[in-house]
Amino acid sequence: MLLISSPTILLLTGHLKRFGEHRPSEGEIASLKYAPSGVDFYHNFVHKRKPVVIRNGANHWPAVQLWQNESYLMSNFGSDIFTVEYRKKFKNERPVRKPLSFGEFLKIYKSDDVYLDSSFSPNSPMLNDIILPSMLNCHEILSSIDSLNLLFNSGDANSAFHHDGVENIITVISGTKTVYLVNSTYSKDLYADQFSIVAGVLSIDPEKLDLETYPKLADVPYYEVTLNKGEC
């Protein structure tokens, strides 16, 4: 008797695809048309560790109206110093980061591979164009604000999978931002302990998922949220 065996072929759905295209998301998260009060925000979302989208959270900010004009940014804030990262896409290596004036950044950000991701200086005049959201106006939250950061690039950028040490409120002033949220209970399935650069920053390329090396990632549930101008 002649026995002919063939190798088993394991098909990994989503292998080498972008995160978000490798499998369907879990659907929508809670969405509000207007910012809640500080008490409601704390009890219904912060305390319960639930994410929420606020669709009109920042439309009234001067920044949303004024920062669309680069001449305004250059003339009013050109001398502010920020830290600029010299790449816009994930690489599993430490990025080159340099201090740069906002004016210098505005001259190069459309042509060079740069990404401004930096905290505001405490006395930055840009803070005058930002209004404290009403939902932060309660003692428990207001007293715990750690920093305020500006993220600015020309688009088609991404960040590494990462776990922030603090809760975040992301507000879009211009353009769009897509955020993928994973509950921290799945950290082991994200191989969060197998970092090679910085703790909390994963070594997985979000635009080319290696499901052969990281097979558990294929089954991690996630939520996808796209934020537009004036949304939090």
CSV table of C-alpha atoms in Angstrom, one decimal:
chain,number,residue,atom,x,y,z
A,1,MET,CA,0.0,0.0,0.0
A,2,LEU,CA,1.3,3.4,-1.0
A,3,LEU,CA,0.6,6.2,1.5
A,4,ILE,CA,1.0,9.8,0.3
A,5,SER,CA,0.8,12.5,2.9
A,6,SER,CA,0.6,16.2,2.3
A,7,PRO,CA,1.6,18.9,4.8
A,8,THR,CA,-1.1,20.7,6.7
A,9,ILE,CA,-1.5,24.2,5.6
A,10,LEU,CA,-2.5,26.6,8.4
A,11,LEU,CA,-4.4,29.6,7.0
A,12,LEU,CA,-4.1,32.7,9.3
A,13,THR,CA,-6.9,35.0,8.5
A,14,GLY,CA,-5.7,38.6,8.6
A,15,HIS,CA,-2.0,37.7,8.5
A,16,LEU,CA,0.2,40.7,7.3
A,17,LYS,CA,-2.9,42.9,7.1
A,18,ARG,CA,-3.3,46.2,8.9
A,19,PHE,CA,-4.8,46.2,12.4
A,20,GLY,CA,-8.5,47.0,11.9
A,21,GLU,CA,-8.6,45.1,8.6
A,22,HIS,CA,-7.5,41.7,10.1
A,23,ARG,CA,-10.9,41.0,11.7
A,24,PRO,CA,-14.2,42.9,12.4
A,25,SER,CA,-14.3,45.3,15.4
A,26,GLU,CA,-16.7,44.8,18.3
A,27,GLY,CA,-19.0,47.6,17.1
A,28,GLU,CA,-19.7,51.1,18.4
A,29,ILE,CA,-18.8,52.5,21.8
A,30,ALA,CA,-21.0,55.0,23.7
A,31,SER,CA,-21.5,58.3,21.9
A,32,LEU,CA,-22.8,61.6,23.2
A,33,LYS,CA,-23.8,64.7,21.2
A,34,TYR,CA,-22.6,67.1,23.9
A,35,ALA,CA,-20.1,67.0,26.8
A,36,PRO,CA,-21.6,65.8,30.1
A,37,SER,CA,-21.2,67.4,33.4
A,38,GLY,CA,-18.1,66.5,35.5
A,39,VAL,CA,-20.2,64.4,37.9
A,40,ASP,CA,-21.9,62.4,35.1
A,41,PHE,CA,-18.6,61.9,33.3
A,42,TYR,CA,-16.9,60.7,36.4
A,43,HIS,CA,-19.6,58.3,37.6
A,44,ASN,CA,-20.7,56.9,34.2
A,45,PHE,CA,-17.4,56.7,32.4
A,46,VAL,CA,-14.2,57.4,34.4
A,47,HIS,CA,-15.3,55.3,37.5
A,48,LYS,CA,-16.6,52.5,35.2
A,49,ARG,CA,-13.5,52.7,32.9
A,50,LYS,CA,-15.7,53.0,29.9
A,51,PRO,CA,-14.6,55.0,26.8
A,52,VAL,CA,-17.0,57.5,25.3
A,53,VAL,CA,-17.1,59.7,22.1
A,54,ILE,CA,-18.3,63.3,22.5
A,55,ARG,CA,-19.3,64.4,19.0
A,56,ASN,CA,-19.5,68.2,19.7
A,57,GLY,CA,-17.1,68.4,22.5
A,58,ALA,CA,-14.7,71.0,21.1
A,59,ASN,CA,-16.6,72.9,18.3
A,60,HIS,CA,-16.6,76.0,20.5
A,61,TRP,CA,-12.9,76.0,21.1
A,62,PRO,CA,-11.1,79.0,19.4
A,63,ALA,CA,-8.4,76.5,18.4
A,64,VAL,CA,-10.9,74.6,16.2
A,65,GLN,CA,-11.7,77.8,14.3
A,66,LEU,CA,-8.3,79.5,14.3
A,67,TRP,CA,-5.7,76.7,13.9
A,68,GLN,CA,-6.9,75.9,10.4
A,69,ASN,CA,-4.9,79.0,9.4
A,70,GLU,CA,-1.2,78.3,9.3
A,71,SER,CA,-0.4,82.0,9.0
A,72,TYR,CA,-2.2,82.5,12.3
A,73,LEU,CA,-0.2,79.6,13.9
A,74,MET,CA,3.1,80.9,12.5
A,75,SER,CA,2.7,84.5,13.6
A,76,ASN,CA,1.3,83.8,17.0
A,77,PHE,CA,3.0,80.6,18.1
A,78,GLY,CA,6.1,80.3,15.8
A,79,SER,CA,8.6,80.6,18.7
A,80,ASP,CA,7.0,77.9,20.9
A,81,ILE,CA,9.4,75.0,21.3
A,82,PHE,CA,8.1,71.4,20.9
A,83,THR,CA,9.7,68.0,20.6
A,84,VAL,CA,9.5,66.6,17.1
A,85,GLU,CA,9.9,62.9,16.1
A,86,TYR,CA,11.7,62.3,12.8
A,87,ARG,CA,9.3,59.6,11.5
A,88,LYS,CA,5.6,59.2,11.0
A,89,LYS,CA,5.3,55.4,10.9
A,90,PHE,CA,6.0,52.6,13.3
A,91,LYS,CA,9.5,51.3,13.5
A,92,ASN,CA,10.7,48.9,16.2
A,93,GLU,CA,13.5,51.2,17.2
A,94,ARG,CA,14.0,54.3,19.2
A,95,PRO,CA,13.0,57.4,17.1
A,96,VAL,CA,15.1,60.4,16.7
A,97,ARG,CA,13.5,63.2,18.7
A,98,LYS,CA,14.7,66.8,18.6
A,99,PRO,CA,13.4,70.2,20.0
A,100,LEU,CA,12.2,72.5,17.3
A,101,SER,CA,10.3,75.8,17.2
A,102,PHE,CA,6.8,75.5,16.0
A,103,GLY,CA,7.6,77.9,13.1
A,104,GLU,CA,10.4,75.6,11.9
A,105,PHE,CA,8.1,72.6,12.1
A,106,LEU,CA,5.4,74.3,10.1
A,107,LYS,CA,7.9,74.9,7.3
A,108,ILE,CA,8.9,71.2,7.0
A,109,TYR,CA,6.0,69.1,8.2
A,110,LYS,CA,4.4,68.7,4.7
A,111,SER,CA,7.6,67.7,3.0
A,112,ASP,CA,9.6,65.9,5.7
A,113,ASP,CA,8.9,62.7,7.6
A,114,VAL,CA,8.2,64.4,10.9
A,115,TYR,CA,5.6,64.1,13.7
A,116,LEU,CA,5.2,66.6,16.5
A,117,ASP,CA,4.2,64.8,19.6
A,118,SER,CA,5.0,66.9,22.6
A,119,SER,CA,3.6,68.6,25.7
A,120,PHE,CA,2.8,72.3,25.7
A,121,SER,CA,5.0,74.5,27.9
A,122,PRO,CA,3.2,75.7,31.0
A,123,ASN,CA,3.1,79.3,29.7
A,124,SER,CA,2.4,78.5,26.0
A,125,PRO,CA,0.0,81.2,24.4
A,126,MET,CA,-1.6,78.3,22.5
A,127,LEU,CA,-3.3,77.3,25.7
A,128,ASN,CA,-5.5,80.4,25.4
A,129,ASP,CA,-7.2,78.9,22.4
A,130,ILE,CA,-8.2,75.8,24.3
A,131,ILE,CA,-11.2,75.6,26.7
A,132,LEU,CA,-11.3,73.3,29.6
A,133,PRO,CA,-14.1,70.7,28.8
A,134,SER,CA,-17.0,71.0,31.2
A,135,MET,CA,-16.6,67.3,32.0
A,136,LEU,CA,-13.2,67.9,33.6
A,137,ASN,CA,-14.7,70.6,35.9
A,138,CYS,CA,-14.9,68.5,39.0
A,139,HIS,CA,-12.3,68.2,41.7
A,140,GLU,CA,-11.6,64.4,41.3
A,141,ILE,CA,-10.7,64.9,37.6
A,142,LEU,CA,-9.3,68.4,37.5
A,143,SER,CA,-6.8,67.7,40.3
A,144,SER,CA,-5.5,64.7,38.4
A,145,ILE,CA,-4.7,66.3,35.1
A,146,ASP,CA,-1.1,65.3,34.3
A,147,SER,CA,-0.3,67.1,31.0
A,148,LEU,CA,-1.6,68.6,27.8
A,149,ASN,CA,0.0,67.4,24.6
A,150,LEU,CA,-0.1,68.5,21.0
A,151,LEU,CA,0.0,66.0,18.1
A,152,PHE,CA,0.6,67.4,14.7
A,153,ASN,CA,1.5,65.8,11.4
A,154,SER,CA,0.6,66.0,7.7
A,155,GLY,CA,-1.5,62.8,7.7
A,156,ASP,CA,-0.9,59.1,6.8
A,157,ALA,CA,0.8,58.5,10.2
A,158,ASN,CA,0.5,55.9,12.9
A,159,SER,CA,1.7,55.1,16.3
A,160,ALA,CA,2.9,51.9,17.9
A,161,PHE,CA,0.5,49.7,20.0
A,162,HIS,CA,1.0,51.2,23.4
A,163,HIS,CA,-0.5,51.4,26.9
A,164,ASP,CA,-0.6,54.8,28.4
A,165,GLY,CA,0.0,55.2,32.1
A,166,VAL,CA,-2.8,57.7,32.4
A,167,GLU,CA,-6.3,58.1,31.0
A,168,ASN,CA,-6.6,60.2,27.9
A,169,ILE,CA,-9.0,62.7,26.3
A,170,ILE,CA,-8.2,63.0,22.6
A,171,THR,CA,-9.6,66.0,20.9
A,172,VAL,CA,-9.3,66.5,17.1
A,173,ILE,CA,-8.7,70.1,16.0
A,174,SER,CA,-8.3,69.4,12.3
A,175,GLY,CA,-8.5,66.3,10.1
A,176,THR,CA,-9.4,62.9,11.4
A,177,LYS,CA,-7.9,60.4,13.8
A,178,THR,CA,-8.8,56.7,14.1
A,179,VAL,CA,-8.2,55.1,17.4
A,180,TYR,CA,-8.2,51.3,18.2
A,181,LEU,CA,-9.1,50.5,21.8
A,182,VAL,CA,-8.4,47.2,23.5
A,183,ASN,CA,-9.3,46.4,27.1
A,184,SER,CA,-6.3,46.0,29.3
A,185,THR,CA,-7.4,42.6,30.4
A,186,TYR,CA,-6.1,41.3,27.0
A,187,SER,CA,-2.6,42.6,27.6
A,188,LYS,CA,-1.1,39.0,27.5
A,189,ASP,CA,-2.8,38.3,24.2
A,190,LEU,CA,-1.2,41.5,22.9
A,191,TYR,CA,2.3,40.3,24.1
A,192,ALA,CA,2.6,43.4,26.1
A,193,ASP,CA,5.5,42.0,28.1
A,194,GLN,CA,7.6,41.2,25.0
A,195,PHE,CA,8.7,44.8,24.4
A,196,SER,CA,12.1,45.5,23.0
A,197,ILE,CA,12.4,49.3,23.2
A,198,VAL,CA,10.2,50.8,26.0
A,199,ALA,CA,7.9,49.3,28.5
A,200,GLY,CA,4.3,49.7,27.4
A,201,VAL,CA,5.2,50.0,23.7
A,202,LEU,CA,4.7,46.8,21.7
A,203,SER,CA,7.0,45.5,19.0
A,204,ILE,CA,4.2,44.7,16.6
A,205,ASP,CA,3.8,46.6,13.4
A,206,PRO,CA,0.2,47.9,13.3
A,207,GLU,CA,0.2,48.0,9.5
A,208,LYS,CA,1.5,44.5,8.9
A,209,LEU,CA,0.4,42.1,11.6
A,210,ASP,CA,2.6,39.1,12.0
A,211,LEU,CA,0.1,36.5,13.2
A,212,GLU,CA,2.6,33.7,12.8
A,213,THR,CA,4.8,35.3,15.5
A,214,TYR,CA,1.9,36.7,17.5
A,215,PRO,CA,-1.1,34.3,16.9
A,216,LYS,CA,-3.1,35.3,19.9
A,217,LEU,CA,-3.5,38.8,18.5
A,218,ALA,CA,-5.9,37.4,15.9
A,219,ASP,CA,-8.6,36.9,18.5
A,220,VAL,CA,-8.2,40.0,20.6
A,221,PRO,CA,-11.5,42.0,20.5
A,222,TYR,CA,-11.1,45.7,19.8
A,223,TYR,CA,-13.2,48.9,19.2
A,224,GLU,CA,-12.6,51.3,16.3
A,225,VAL,CA,-13.4,54.9,16.7
A,226,THR,CA,-12.9,57.7,14.1
A,227,LEU,CA,-12.8,61.2,15.5
A,228,ASN,CA,-13.5,64.2,13.2
A,229,LYS,CA,-12.8,67.9,13.7
A,230,GLY,CA,-14.3,69.2,17.0
A,231,GLU,CA,-14.8,65.7,18.5
A,232,CYS,CA,-13.4,64.1,21.7
